[in-house]
Amino acid sequence: MTFDEVLADLQAQARTTKHAETGLWVAAQLRSRIEAGKLKPGSKLAEEALREALGVSRNTLREAFTALHAEHIVTRIPNRGVFVAHPTADDIREIYRVRRFLEPAAVLWAGEAPLEPLEAIVKAARAAATAGDISGMAGANQDFHRALVNRAGSERLNSLMDQVLAEMRLVFHSMAANPAFHQPYVEDNARIVELMDAGDRAAAADFLSAYLGRAEAQLLAAVER
Amino acid sequence: MTFDEVLADLQAQARTTKHAETGLWVAAQLRSRIEAGKLKPGSKLAEEALREALGVSRNTLREAFTALHAEHIVTRIPNRGVFVAHPTADDIREIYRVRRFLEPAAVLWAGEAPLEPLEAIVKAARAAATAGDISGMAGANQDFHRALVNRAGSERLNSLMDQVLAEMRLVFHSMAANPAFHQPYVEDNARIVELMDAGDRAAAADFLSAYLGRAEAQLLAAVER
DNA sequence: AAAAGACGGATTGTTCAACAATCTGAGAGA
DNA sequence: TCTCTCAGATTGTTGAACAATCCGTCTTTT
């Protein structure tokens, strides 16, 4: 590595270093608790209580709120406060509109990226399925779809997909969870990798698009009940 | 319109009202000046000077900074300040990575949306071309690509595309502008609409993808000089 | 004379406390 | 039962303060 390369590396490091340290930390704390389901959809995030619990100032807390709001994880109602987002039917439609765009496109047009990560995730999902590990299956499913988009190699598409998947987790938390929901998708995902491996990316994209449509319909039916 | 619909409408209004009013207003002010080229890439946005010029508090100004930072319009260097973003070659590659994903997908999979808006923009672009109106052509070109993605009807894809196009404008501001750059794309866009109208969306998508590749190469060559 | 190190001024990062604006809920009155 | 009013509570916004970091200049060393 030349000296110039070291300089460039140091500069990149410096540019990506955390600068709003505390605010981001608070946002991460809240995010993890929301995604773990400890803060349920609809819950109000009272400023004063959180401020004291976290030991930060109101300004810092509100900075964290802004970040979570941008991620669609919380809802802001003016002069009323911040609430854990409670995805509606329209939100679910929007989520799947994005997914039916991003994921088939990734299957079709991210050709040169390796398939090994996908195969590894399918393997893990099968292991979780035989072990009856529901949350393991759910996690592997999310990992699979994230990895699919990740093959495009775009930072912005990755973060869009991360946001959408985070909202998906909120959807699961906001309805009575059906333990068997993720089961059929283990083999569906395996089939997609199989088709891609065989070079038939068009068929893989079609199959994926159809199954995203099925999943959407299933969630819409569940949420409208 | 029924009473319930009026209620829903009012609720939607209330939810979309500006809540961080001042901060968003400041962000909009800065954004418009940056995109108009009045604040050139690389310029430092000094806090104290802007604070006084805008008549807002430092806190509010910094809130606007974080918003612009999230849009990749400004760069933050810890303890050094905020600068108007200066897109690198890697940034251009990332922009086109996203565009070659979003736009062909929109051509292929946003089938039922009307074509009239696209045709109107092509007409406006031709008028600007015959009038020799460079910035009119540039604007129509951006409008065209935004409208293309807009047909998908997804709020998030729209805002991603808006961000990418905003960064494109920064690219144009950060290099010696070639007045003839936008010219050939007027007829290329017309051809895309033509192919879509004929029902041959696959051909339209291929054509679009190829021409995005050409544009990327052209910009990369210009920026590396 | 050139390079390294130390110092002071200026700018940014972070927090706190106060005031203004708005909403919620209870009670009075028709 | 409904509407209106008012007090308490919560949020939106701001200004000021302190700590941390950086830049330019001067001094020291070789």
Coordinates of N, CA, C and O (backbone and C1' of nucleotides) in Angstrom, one line a residue, chain A residues 44 47 58-59 62 79, chain D residues 10-15:
Chain A
K44 N -46.6 5.4 22.7 CA -46.1 6.8 22.7 C -44.7 6.8 23.3 O -44.5 6.2 24.3
E47 N -41.3 12.2 25.8 CA -39.9 12.8 25.9 C -39.3 12.8 27.3 O -38.2 12.3 27.5
R58 N -33.1 16.7 26.3 CA -34.2 16.6 25.3 C -33.8 16.8 23.9 O -34.3 16.2 23.0
N59 N -32.9 17.7 23.7 CA -32.4 18.0 22.3 C -31.8 16.7 21.7 O -32.1 16.4 20.5
R62 N -34.5 14.3 20.8 CA -35.3 14.7 19.7 C -34.5 14.5 18.4 O -35.1 14.2 17.3
N79 N -47.2 18.5 17.9 CA -47.7 18.9 19.2 C -48.3 17.7 20.0 O -48.9 18.0 21.0
Chain D
dT10 P -46.8 15.4 31.2 O5' -46.6 15.7 29.6 C5' -47.5 15.4 28.7 C4' -47.2 16.0 27.3 C3' -45.7 15.9 26.9 O3' -45.6 15.3 25.7 C1' -46.5 18.1 26.7
dT11 P -44.2 15.0 25.0 O5' -44.1 16.1 23.9 C5' -45.2 16.2 22.9 C4' -45.1 17.5 22.1 C3' -43.8 17.7 21.3 O3' -44.1 18.1 20.0 C1' -44.2 19.6 22.7
dG12 P -43.0 18.3 18.9 O5' -42.8 19.8 18.8 C5' -43.8 20.6 18.2 C4' -43.3 22.1 18.0 C3' -41.9 22.2 17.3 O3' -42.0 23.4 16.4 C1' -41.7 23.1 19.5
dT13 P -40.8 23.7 15.4 O5' -39.9 24.7 16.2 C5' -40.5 25.9 16.7 C4' -39.5 26.7 17.5 C3' -38.1 26.8 16.9 O3' -37.8 28.1 16.5 C1' -38.1 26.4 19.3
dT14 P -36.4 28.5 15.9 O5' -35.7 29.2 17.1 C5' -36.5 30.1 17.9 C4' -35.7 30.4 19.2 C3' -34.2 30.8 19.0 O3' -34.0 32.1 19.3 C1' -34.5 29.3 20.8
dG15 P -32.7 32.9 18.9 O5' -31.9 32.9 20.2 C5' -32.4 33.5 21.4 C4' -31.5 33.2 22.6 C3' -30.1 33.6 22.4 O3' -29.6 34.4 23.4 C1' -30.3 31.3 23.1

